[in-house]
Amino acid sequence: MEQKKILIITYYWPPAGGPGVQRWLKFAKYLPEFGWKPIIYTPENPSYPLLDDSLMKDVPKDLEIVRTKIWEPYQLAEKLNKSNKKFKAGQFDVGKNQSWKSKLSIWVRGNFFIPDARVFWVKPSTKFLEKYLKENKIETIVTSGPPHSMHLIGLNLKKTMSNLKWIADFRDPWTEISYYKHLKLTNRSDKKHRFLESEVFKNADITLATSYTDAENFRKNGANAFCITNGFDESDSNSQPLKFSNSQPKFTLSYIGVLEQLRNPENLWKALDNLVKTHSDFAENFSLKFVGRIDDKILETIENSSLKNHILNLGYVSHDKAVDEMSKSSLLLITNFPNDSSKGIIPGKIFEYLATGKQIISFGPEKADVSKILDETKAGKHFGYRDSQAIENFILEKFALWKNGNLSENTENIEQFSRKNLTKQLSEIL
C-alpha cells in the first residue's frame, strides 16, 4: 500500500538542540510505520540558540528534507545588546534585571516582528510551497510552532489551496504563554497577535496541543483541537526505563535543560539553603546539579547562598549526555511559569524524566497538567511557588530513603507516553 505524503513545516530541525526539535523529529521517525511518508521543510540557514549533533542519528536516512534560505534580524539585535541572544529561545531579563537596552529590545521584538522574528520567511515559503505541493501531489501539511510564524505559512497555503488538509501543532501556546504579557505590546500589536492566532484556529483542519488544558483552551477559542503530549523514545537505549540504582555518592537533585528567570523556583533554593544550614547530614551528602543553560542571574543568587559549595554546573551537553545525567540523579527538578494560564504547559523533559524511574519535584501553578501526570504515574510531587515547609519535608523524606537505599523506582503507566504510541495516536487523528 502506497504511503500518504505529509509535509512538516518546522523551524527547528537537527542540528538544532533543545526540546523544540524533538517532537517532529520523533514523529517523522515513526510515521512510516503507520502509512505516512514525512517530508521536512525547514530553513537552510537558521539561527539556532542551541546545537546538538547527537540528534542527527534520529533523522531517517531516506527522509526527504527541503530547505530554503531565511533572513532573520537576530544578528542586528545582538549588536544592540548581547543579552538578545536569549530571545532566540524565548528568554529575556525581567523585573529589576532589565536594562534600558533589554526593555527596548523586548518592545521592538513584540511590536515590530509579529508574531516573531522569523516572519520574513512566511511570504517566500508560501510562494515556494504552493508550487512544491502541487508538483509533488501533497495534500496534507503540518506547521509546528513556536515560532508561530510557521502557522502563517500554513494559513496562507490553506487560503490558496482549498483541498489542503492543515494540522497546526502548538508546542507552546501563542497569546496565552506566560511571557506574552512581558512583550510590552501596544494595543494595536496585541490585537494583531490575537487576530492572527484566531485565524489559525479557525482555518486549520486540526489543531494539536501538547497538554490537556491547552487543547481545551484552544477548543474554547474555535479550534478543532486534540492533545498529543510529548514523550520519550523507547528505541533509545538511554531513554528506556532504567534499572534503578542508589549508588550515587551524593544525594543529587538535578535540573536538566534551560532555566530562565520566569520559571525560577526561588522557594526551592531557600528550602535547600535552609536544609544545608540546619541538617549537617544532608549538607555532607547533597549535590545540586545543573545540566543545560541556566540564567546567569539565577546562578549568581544560588552561588551567594549556602548552596555555593554544593553546585555542579555542567553547562549545555548533548541530548544523549543529558539523559545519562538524569539517570545519575536521585531527584529530578522540573519548573513551569507560576501563573494559572500556564497550568497546561507540560515541559517535554518530564517524559524522559519518567523513563528513568527517578522521583520528580515539580514547580508551577496549582492543578497543573504536570501534577496530573505525576499523580497518575506516582513519580513525584508538584508544588506551587508559595510553598515552603512542605518542600523541605518532601526533600528530607526522599533523602532518608536514598540514605537507606530505599529510593524506589517508579514507572507506572508510562507506556502511553512512548514516542511510538504517540505517533500511532497522531496517525489515527490524521
GROMACS .gro file of C-alpha atoms in nm:
model
  430
    1MET     CA    1   0.000   0.000   0.000
    2GLU     CA    2   0.142   0.338  -0.102
    3GLN     CA    3   0.219   0.576   0.182
    4LYS     CA    4   0.043   0.911   0.202
    5LYS     CA    5   0.272   1.214   0.188
    6ILE     CA    6   0.276   1.469   0.470
    7LEU     CA    7   0.484   1.789   0.462
    8ILE     CA    8   0.610   1.907   0.802
    9ILE     CA    9   0.694   2.277   0.818
   10THR     CA   10   0.927   2.333   1.112
   11TYR     CA   11   1.189   2.591   1.202
   12TYR     CA   12   1.371   2.359   1.444
   13TRP     CA   13   1.548   2.058   1.296
   14PRO     CA   14   1.881   1.888   1.371
   15PRO     CA   15   2.146   2.004   1.434
   16ALA     CA   16   1.923   2.233   1.645
   17GLY     CA   17   1.932   2.137   2.011
   18GLY     CA   18   1.674   2.170   2.287
   19PRO     CA   19   1.324   2.028   2.327
   20GLY     CA   20   1.163   2.213   2.034
   21VAL     CA   21   1.328   1.994   1.771
   22GLN     CA   22   1.247   1.655   1.920
   23ARG     CA   23   0.869   1.641   1.880
   24TRP     CA   24   0.855   1.627   1.499
   25LEU     CA   25   1.191   1.455   1.471
   26LYS     CA   26   1.038   1.162   1.659
   27PHE     CA   27   0.706   1.178   1.471
   28ALA     CA   28   0.896   1.172   1.141
   29LYS     CA   29   1.090   0.871   1.266
   30TYR     CA   30   0.778   0.661   1.335
   31LEU     CA   31   0.517   0.791   1.088
   32PRO     CA   32   0.622   0.550   0.809
   33GLU     CA   33   0.516   0.260   1.034
   34PHE     CA   34   0.162   0.397   1.023
   35GLY     CA   35   0.129   0.459   0.650
   36TRP     CA   36   0.268   0.813   0.617
   37LYS     CA   37   0.571   0.942   0.428
   38PRO     CA   38   0.701   1.256   0.606
   39ILE     CA   39   0.881   1.532   0.415
   40ILE     CA   40   1.052   1.810   0.612
   41TYR     CA   41   1.052   2.176   0.510
   42THR     CA   42   1.298   2.378   0.717
   43PRO     CA   43   1.533   2.680   0.679
   44GLU     CA   44   1.866   2.638   0.502
   45ASN     CA   45   2.049   2.892   0.722
   46PRO     CA   46   1.864   2.918   1.056
   47SER     CA   47   1.991   3.100   1.366
   48TYR     CA   48   1.961   2.835   1.637
   49PRO     CA   49   2.020   2.920   2.005
   50LEU     CA   50   2.150   2.567   2.075
   51LEU     CA   51   2.315   2.295   1.866
   52ASP     CA   52   2.315   1.921   1.933
   53ASP     CA   53   2.474   1.698   1.669
   54SER     CA   54   2.374   1.385   1.862
   55LEU     CA   55   2.015   1.426   1.742
   56MET     CA   56   2.127   1.369   1.382
   57LYS     CA   57   2.123   0.995   1.444
   58ASP     CA   58   1.743   1.005   1.472
   59VAL     CA   59   1.698   1.154   1.126
   60PRO     CA   60   1.593   0.865   0.896
   61LYS     CA   61   1.846   0.816   0.617
   62ASP     CA   62   1.579   0.815   0.347
   63LEU     CA   63   1.391   1.118   0.485
   64GLU     CA   64   1.336   1.391   0.224
   65ILE     CA   65   1.434   1.733   0.357
   66VAL     CA   66   1.358   2.051   0.161
   67ARG     CA   67   1.543   2.368   0.261
   68THR     CA   68   1.517   2.734   0.157
   69LYS     CA   69   1.701   3.040   0.283
   70ILE     CA   70   1.568   3.256   0.565
   71TRP     CA   71   1.656   3.609   0.677
   72GLU     CA   72   1.644   3.680   1.050
   73PRO     CA   73   1.723   4.005   1.233
   74TYR     CA   74   1.896   3.843   1.529
   75GLN     CA   75   2.247   3.946   1.427
   76LEU     CA   76   2.138   4.309   1.433
   77ALA     CA   77   1.964   4.260   1.770
   78GLU     CA   78   2.273   4.101   1.925
   79LYS     CA   79   2.484   4.401   1.820
   80LEU     CA   80   2.245   4.622   2.013
   81ASN     CA   81   2.256   4.406   2.324
   82LYS     CA   82   2.441   4.075   2.382
   83SER     CA   83   2.158   3.952   2.607
   84ASN     CA   84   1.937   3.946   2.298
   85LYS     CA   85   2.083   3.601   2.228
   86LYS     CA   86   1.829   3.479   2.481
   87PHE     CA   87   1.545   3.592   2.252
   88LYS     CA   88   1.609   3.307   2.012
   89ALA     CA   89   1.494   3.066   2.282
   90GLY     CA   90   1.207   3.283   2.411
   91GLN     CA   91   1.404   3.415   2.710
   92PHE     CA   92   1.480   3.763   2.835
   93ASP     CA   93   1.556   3.959   3.151
   94VAL     CA   94   1.262   4.056   3.370
   95GLY     CA   95   1.194   4.299   3.654
   96LYS     CA   96   1.495   4.459   3.817
   97ASN     CA   97   1.728   4.266   3.584
   98GLN     CA   98   1.611   4.463   3.281
   99SER     CA   99   1.844   4.730   3.145
  100TRP     CA  100   1.711   5.004   2.915
  101LYS     CA  101   1.859   4.809   2.623
  102SER     CA  102   1.668   4.497   2.729
  103LYS     CA  103   1.344   4.695   2.756
  104LEU     CA  104   1.394   4.849   2.412
  105SER     CA  105   1.479   4.512   2.256
  106ILE     CA  106   1.172   4.346   2.409
  107TRP     CA  107   0.948   4.628   2.284
  108VAL     CA  108   1.092   4.603   1.933
  109ARG     CA  109   1.057   4.227   1.932
  110GLY     CA  110   0.692   4.230   2.037
  111ASN     CA  111   0.572   4.519   1.821
  112PHE     CA  112   0.779   4.505   1.501
  113PHE     CA  113   0.809   4.130   1.447
  114ILE     CA  114   0.459   3.982   1.462
  115PRO     CA  115   0.431   3.707   1.555
  116ASP     CA  116   0.810   3.665   1.581
  117ALA     CA  117   1.139   3.743   1.411
  118ARG     CA  118   1.105   3.451   1.166
  119VAL     CA  119   0.811   3.623   0.997
  120PHE     CA  120   1.030   3.721   0.698
  121TRP     CA  121   1.029   3.356   0.591
  122VAL     CA  122   0.648   3.346   0.553
  123LYS     CA  123   0.598   3.504   0.210
  124PRO     CA  124   0.887   3.334   0.026
  125SER     CA  125   0.792   2.999   0.182
  126THR     CA  126   0.428   3.038   0.080
  127LYS     CA  127   0.529   3.109  -0.279
  128PHE     CA  128   0.776   2.819  -0.290
  129LEU     CA  129   0.544   2.566  -0.126
  130GLU     CA  130   0.240   2.644  -0.340
  131LYS     CA  131   0.435   2.516  -0.638
  132TYR     CA  132   0.608   2.234  -0.448
  133LEU     CA  133   0.286   2.089  -0.302
  134LYS     CA  134   0.112   2.086  -0.641
  135GLU     CA  135   0.407   1.933  -0.826
  136ASN     CA  136   0.451   1.659  -0.564
  137LYS     CA  137   0.078   1.598  -0.509
  138ILE     CA  138   0.093   1.658  -0.134
  139GLU     CA  139  -0.244   1.721   0.028
  140THR     CA  140  -0.153   1.724   0.400
  141ILE     CA  141   0.075   1.969   0.582
  142VAL     CA  142   0.182   2.030   0.941
  143THR     CA  143   0.306   2.359   1.082
  144SER     CA  144   0.491   2.342   1.414
  145GLY     CA  145   0.523   2.648   1.636
  146PRO     CA  146   0.671   2.833   1.804
  147PRO     CA  147   0.793   3.021   1.616
  148HIS     CA  148   0.427   3.084   1.534
  149SER     CA  149   0.519   3.242   1.202
  150MET     CA  150   0.527   2.880   1.080
  151HIS     CA  151   0.148   2.879   1.125
  152LEU     CA  152   0.117   3.183   0.899
  153ILE     CA  153   0.276   2.980   0.621
  154GLY     CA  154   0.005   2.718   0.676
  155LEU     CA  155  -0.267   2.984   0.690
  156ASN     CA  156  -0.157   3.135   0.358
  157LEU     CA  157  -0.140   2.794   0.189
  158LYS     CA  158  -0.480   2.691   0.324
  159LYS     CA  159  -0.642   3.005   0.184
  160THR     CA  160  -0.499   2.947  -0.164
  161MET     CA  161  -0.532   2.566  -0.177
  162SER     CA  162  -0.882   2.468  -0.064
  163ASN     CA  163  -0.819   2.091  -0.087
  164LEU     CA  164  -0.521   2.112   0.150
  165LYS     CA  165  -0.551   1.945   0.493
  166TRP     CA  166  -0.366   2.154   0.750
  167ILE     CA  167  -0.258   2.049   1.100
  168ALA     CA  168  -0.137   2.336   1.321
  169ASP     CA  169   0.080   2.197   1.601
  170PHE     CA  170   0.127   2.424   1.904
  171ARG     CA  171   0.421   2.304   2.110
  172ASP     CA  172   0.350   2.611   2.326
  173PRO     CA  173   0.051   2.848   2.328
  174TRP     CA  174   0.064   3.180   2.141
  175THR     CA  175  -0.106   3.463   2.331
  176GLU     CA  176  -0.160   3.252   2.642
  177ILE     CA  177   0.207   3.176   2.706
  178SER     CA  178   0.341   3.339   3.022
  179TYR     CA  179   0.600   3.566   2.863
  180TYR     CA  180   0.342   3.718   2.624
  181LYS     CA  181   0.245   3.976   2.886
  182HIS     CA  182   0.612   4.077   2.915
  183LEU     CA  183   0.645   4.173   2.548
  184LYS     CA  184   0.542   4.537   2.610
  185LEU     CA  185   0.284   4.526   2.331
  186THR     CA  186   0.085   4.825   2.215
  187ASN     CA  187  -0.293   4.774   2.189
  188ARG     CA  188  -0.259   4.756   1.812
  189SER     CA  189   0.011   4.488   1.828
  190ASP     CA  190  -0.183   4.285   2.084
  191LYS     CA  191  -0.490   4.289   1.859
  192LYS     CA  192  -0.283   4.176   1.561
  193HIS     CA  193  -0.132   3.884   1.756
  194ARG     CA  194  -0.477   3.775   1.873
  195PHE     CA  195  -0.633   3.816   1.528
  196LEU     CA  196  -0.366   3.601   1.364
  197GLU     CA  197  -0.398   3.336   1.633
  198SER     CA  198  -0.775   3.330   1.584
  199GLU     CA  199  -0.730   3.294   1.207
  200VAL     CA  200  -0.508   2.991   1.261
  201PHE     CA  201  -0.758   2.830   1.498
  202LYS     CA  202  -1.049   2.889   1.259
  203ASN     CA  203  -0.877   2.776   0.940
  204ALA     CA  204  -0.665   2.480   1.049
  205ASP     CA  205  -0.842   2.148   0.997
  206ILE     CA  206  -0.680   2.014   1.314
  207THR     CA  207  -0.501   2.197   1.595
  208LEU     CA  208  -0.268   1.991   1.813
  209ALA     CA  209  -0.176   2.080   2.170
  210THR     CA  210   0.087   1.923   2.391
  211SER     CA  211  -0.128   1.939   2.705
  212TYR     CA  212  -0.486   1.863   2.808
  213THR     CA  213  -0.553   2.218   2.929
  214ASP     CA  214  -0.413   2.382   2.615
  215ALA     CA  215  -0.632   2.161   2.395
  216GLU     CA  216  -0.937   2.262   2.598
  217ASN     CA  217  -0.846   2.632   2.576
  218PHE     CA  218  -0.789   2.606   2.201
  219ARG     CA  219  -1.134   2.447   2.157
  220LYS     CA  220  -1.291   2.734   2.353
  221ASN     CA  221  -1.129   2.971   2.103
  222GLY     CA  222  -1.273   2.795   1.800
  223ALA     CA  223  -1.008   2.534   1.719
  224ASN     CA  224  -1.071   2.170   1.634
  225ALA     CA  225  -0.813   2.073   1.894
  226PHE     CA  226  -0.668   1.746   2.017
  227CYS     CA  227  -0.399   1.673   2.274
  228ILE     CA  228  -0.094   1.466   2.187
  229THR     CA  229   0.167   1.512   2.458
  230ASN     CA  230   0.540   1.486   2.411
  231GLY     CA  231   0.709   1.167   2.523
  232PHE     CA  232   1.019   0.951   2.548
  233ASP     CA  233   1.171   0.740   2.273
  234GLU     CA  234   1.153   0.374   2.368
  235SER     CA  235   1.406   0.274   2.100
  236ASP     CA  236   1.675   0.496   2.251
  237SER     CA  237   1.871   0.282   2.496
  238ASN     CA  238   1.928   0.584   2.718
  239SER     CA  239   1.555   0.654   2.735
  240GLN     CA  240   1.448   0.302   2.828
  241PRO     CA  241   1.311   0.264   3.181
  242LEU     CA  242   1.641   0.213   3.358
  243LYS     CA  243   1.740  -0.033   3.624
  244PHE     CA  244   1.726   0.183   3.932
  245SER     CA  245   2.039   0.245   4.133
  246ASN     CA  246   2.106   0.434   4.456
  247SER     CA  247   2.481   0.407   4.401
  248GLN     CA  248   2.540   0.781   4.354
  249PRO     CA  249   2.794   0.906   4.612
  250LYS     CA  250   2.575   1.212   4.673
  251PHE     CA  251   2.200   1.273   4.705
  252THR     CA  252   2.180   1.463   4.375
  253LEU     CA  253   1.898   1.698   4.277
  254SER     CA  254   1.933   1.771   3.904
  255TYR     CA  255   1.782   2.024   3.668
  256ILE     CA  256   1.819   1.933   3.301
  257GLY     CA  257   1.758   2.197   3.032
  258VAL     CA  258   1.718   2.572   3.005
  259LEU     CA  259   1.616   2.766   3.317
  260GLU     CA  260   1.515   3.129   3.271
  261GLN     CA  261   1.404   3.393   3.520
  262LEU     CA  262   1.031   3.349   3.460
  263ARG     CA  263   1.047   2.987   3.582
  264ASN     CA  264   1.288   3.034   3.870
  265PRO     CA  265   1.179   2.836   4.183
  266GLU     CA  266   1.316   3.076   4.441
  267ASN     CA  267   1.131   2.897   4.721
  268LEU     CA  268   1.318   2.575   4.636
  269TRP     CA  269   1.657   2.745   4.662
  270LYS     CA  270   1.552   2.890   5.001
  271ALA     CA  271   1.437   2.548   5.120
  272LEU     CA  272   1.764   2.384   5.013
  273ASP     CA  273   1.965   2.667   5.169
  274ASN     CA  274   1.785   2.611   5.498
  275LEU     CA  275   1.832   2.233   5.484
  276VAL     CA  276   2.205   2.273   5.427
  277LYS     CA  277   2.228   2.512   5.722
  278THR     CA  278   2.019   2.308   5.967
  279HIS     CA  279   2.088   1.943   5.875
  280SER     CA  280   2.458   1.855   5.880
  281ASP     CA  281   2.396   1.505   5.742
  282PHE     CA  282   2.208   1.650   5.444
  283ALA     CA  283   2.480   1.910   5.387
  284GLU     CA  284   2.751   1.642   5.377
  285ASN     CA  285   2.565   1.434   5.118
  286PHE     CA  286   2.384   1.687   4.896
  287SER     CA  287   2.468   1.795   4.542
  288LEU     CA  288   2.276   2.039   4.317
  289LYS     CA  289   2.345   1.961   3.952
  290PHE     CA  290   2.262   2.181   3.652
  291VAL     CA  291   2.279   2.033   3.303
  292GLY     CA  292   2.195   2.294   3.039
  293ARG     CA  293   2.174   2.669   3.016
  294ILE     CA  294   2.099   2.838   3.349
  295ASP     CA  295   2.032   3.212   3.357
  296ASP     CA  296   2.331   3.399   3.497
  297LYS     CA  297   2.116   3.593   3.746
  298ILE     CA  298   1.971   3.270   3.890
  299LEU     CA  299   2.313   3.110   3.920
  300GLU     CA  300   2.453   3.422   4.085
  301THR     CA  301   2.179   3.416   4.351
  302ILE     CA  302   2.238   3.048   4.433
  303GLU     CA  303   2.615   3.095   4.448
  304ASN     CA  304   2.565   3.371   4.706
  305SER     CA  305   2.390   3.127   4.942
  306SER     CA  306   2.496   2.826   5.146
  307LEU     CA  307   2.449   2.615   4.834
  308LYS     CA  308   2.762   2.756   4.673
  309ASN     CA  309   2.983   2.456   4.753
  310HIS     CA  310   2.714   2.206   4.652
  311ILE     CA  311   2.671   2.318   4.291
  312LEU     CA  312   2.781   2.110   3.994
  313ASN     CA  313   2.720   2.309   3.675
  314LEU     CA  314   2.788   2.101   3.362
  315GLY     CA  315   2.653   2.357   3.115
  316TYR     CA  316   2.492   2.255   2.786
  317VAL     CA  317   2.563   1.896   2.680
  318SER     CA  318   2.432   1.668   2.406
  319HIS     CA  319   2.088   1.515   2.442
  320ASP     CA  320   2.236   1.168   2.497
  321LYS     CA  321   2.464   1.300   2.770
  322ALA     CA  322   2.174   1.487   2.930
  323VAL     CA  323   1.966   1.167   2.951
  324ASP     CA  324   2.268   0.991   3.104
  325GLU     CA  325   2.294   1.264   3.368
  326MET     CA  326   1.925   1.214   3.452
  327SER     CA  327   1.995   0.851   3.531
  328LYS     CA  328   2.281   0.954   3.762
  329SER     CA  329   2.049   1.168   3.975
  330SER     CA  330   1.847   1.097   4.289
  331LEU     CA  331   1.576   1.358   4.236
  332LEU     CA  332   1.485   1.548   3.917
  333LEU     CA  333   1.359   1.907   3.906
  334ILE     CA  334   1.105   2.049   3.664
  335THR     CA  335   0.971   2.406   3.663
  336ASN     CA  336   0.690   2.593   3.495
  337PHE     CA  337   0.567   2.952   3.481
  338PRO     CA  338   0.382   3.044   3.804
  339ASN     CA  339   0.061   3.197   3.666
  340ASP     CA  340  -0.264   2.998   3.625
  341SER     CA  341  -0.268   3.045   3.248
  342SER     CA  342   0.039   2.819   3.232
  343LYS     CA  343  -0.112   2.518   3.408
  344GLY     CA  344  -0.147   2.349   3.069
  345ILE     CA  345   0.224   2.362   2.987
  346ILE     CA  346   0.389   2.019   3.013
  347PRO     CA  347   0.767   2.058   2.968
  348GLY     CA  348   0.891   1.789   2.732
  349LYS     CA  349   1.167   1.676   2.966
  350ILE     CA  350   0.914   1.529   3.212
  351PHE     CA  351   0.864   1.226   2.988
  352GLU     CA  352   1.233   1.144   2.975
  353TYR     CA  353   1.238   1.201   3.350
  354LEU     CA  354   0.959   0.945   3.380
  355ALA     CA  355   1.151   0.695   3.169
  356THR     CA  356   1.443   0.698   3.415
  357GLY     CA  357   1.216   0.589   3.700
  358LYS     CA  358   1.355   0.865   3.923
  359GLN     CA  359   1.143   1.078   4.155
  360ILE     CA  360   1.046   1.424   4.031
  361ILE     CA  361   0.992   1.750   4.218
  362SER     CA  362   0.786   1.999   4.015
  363PHE     CA  363   0.702   2.370   4.048
  364GLY     CA  364   0.420   2.562   3.880
  365PRO     CA  365   0.058   2.674   3.922
  366GLU     CA  366  -0.193   2.467   4.121
  367LYS     CA  367  -0.392   2.194   3.940
  368ALA     CA  368  -0.136   2.188   3.659
  369ASP     CA  369  -0.134   1.914   3.396
  370VAL     CA  370   0.212   1.817   3.521
  371SER     CA  371   0.060   1.744   3.862
  372LYS     CA  372  -0.196   1.516   3.696
  373ILE     CA  373   0.081   1.318   3.522
  374LEU     CA  374   0.287   1.286   3.841
  375ASP     CA  375  -0.016   1.162   4.034
  376GLU     CA  376  -0.107   0.912   3.763
  377THR     CA  377   0.246   0.770   3.741
  378LYS     CA  378   0.328   0.812   4.114
  379ALA     CA  379   0.656   0.965   4.006
  380GLY     CA  380   0.683   1.265   4.237
  381LYS     CA  381   0.515   1.575   4.374
  382HIS     CA  382   0.407   1.914   4.238
  383PHE     CA  383   0.444   2.237   4.440
  384GLY     CA  384   0.338   2.597   4.399
  385TYR     CA  385   0.580   2.889   4.414
  386ARG     CA  386   0.447   2.988   4.757
  387ASP     CA  387   0.502   2.651   4.923
  388SER     CA  388   0.785   2.636   5.176
  389GLN     CA  389   0.788   2.383   5.463
  390ALA     CA  390   0.621   2.115   5.250
  391ILE     CA  391   0.916   2.133   5.009
  392GLU     CA  392   1.167   2.070   5.287
  393ASN     CA  393   0.961   1.779   5.419
  394PHE     CA  394   0.942   1.618   5.073
  395ILE     CA  395   1.316   1.651   5.010
  396LEU     CA  396   1.407   1.519   5.355
  397GLU     CA  397   1.173   1.223   5.303
  398LYS     CA  398   1.346   1.134   4.975
  399PHE     CA  399   1.689   1.193   5.130
  400ALA     CA  400   1.612   0.947   5.410
  401LEU     CA  401   1.501   0.686   5.156
  402TRP     CA  402   1.815   0.746   4.949
  403LYS     CA  403   2.042   0.711   5.251
  404ASN     CA  404   1.882   0.378   5.343
  405GLY     CA  405   1.895   0.254   4.983
  406ASN     CA  406   1.516   0.252   4.951
  407LEU     CA  407   1.452   0.530   4.700
  408SER     CA  408   1.230   0.315   4.480
  409GLU     CA  409   1.176   0.303   4.105
  410ASN     CA  410   0.855   0.447   3.962
  411THR     CA  411   0.745   0.363   3.608
  412GLU     CA  412   0.370   0.310   3.640
  413ASN     CA  413   0.153   0.386   3.335
  414ILE     CA  414   0.432   0.547   3.133
  415GLU     CA  415   0.392   0.335   2.816
  416GLN     CA  416   0.124   0.576   2.692
  417PHE     CA  417   0.397   0.842   2.660
  418SER     CA  418   0.631   0.645   2.434
  419ARG     CA  419   0.703   0.825   2.105
  420LYS     CA  420   0.581   0.527   1.903
  421ASN     CA  421   0.245   0.512   2.081
  422LEU     CA  422   0.206   0.889   2.046
  423THR     CA  423   0.275   0.864   1.672
  424LYS     CA  424   0.005   0.599   1.650
  425GLN     CA  425  -0.236   0.849   1.811
  426LEU     CA  426  -0.127   1.110   1.556
  427SER     CA  427  -0.188   0.874   1.264
  428GLU     CA  428  -0.538   0.799   1.392
  429ILE     CA  429  -0.617   1.172   1.410
  430LEU     CA  430  -0.477   1.225   1.060
   0.00000   0.00000   0.00000
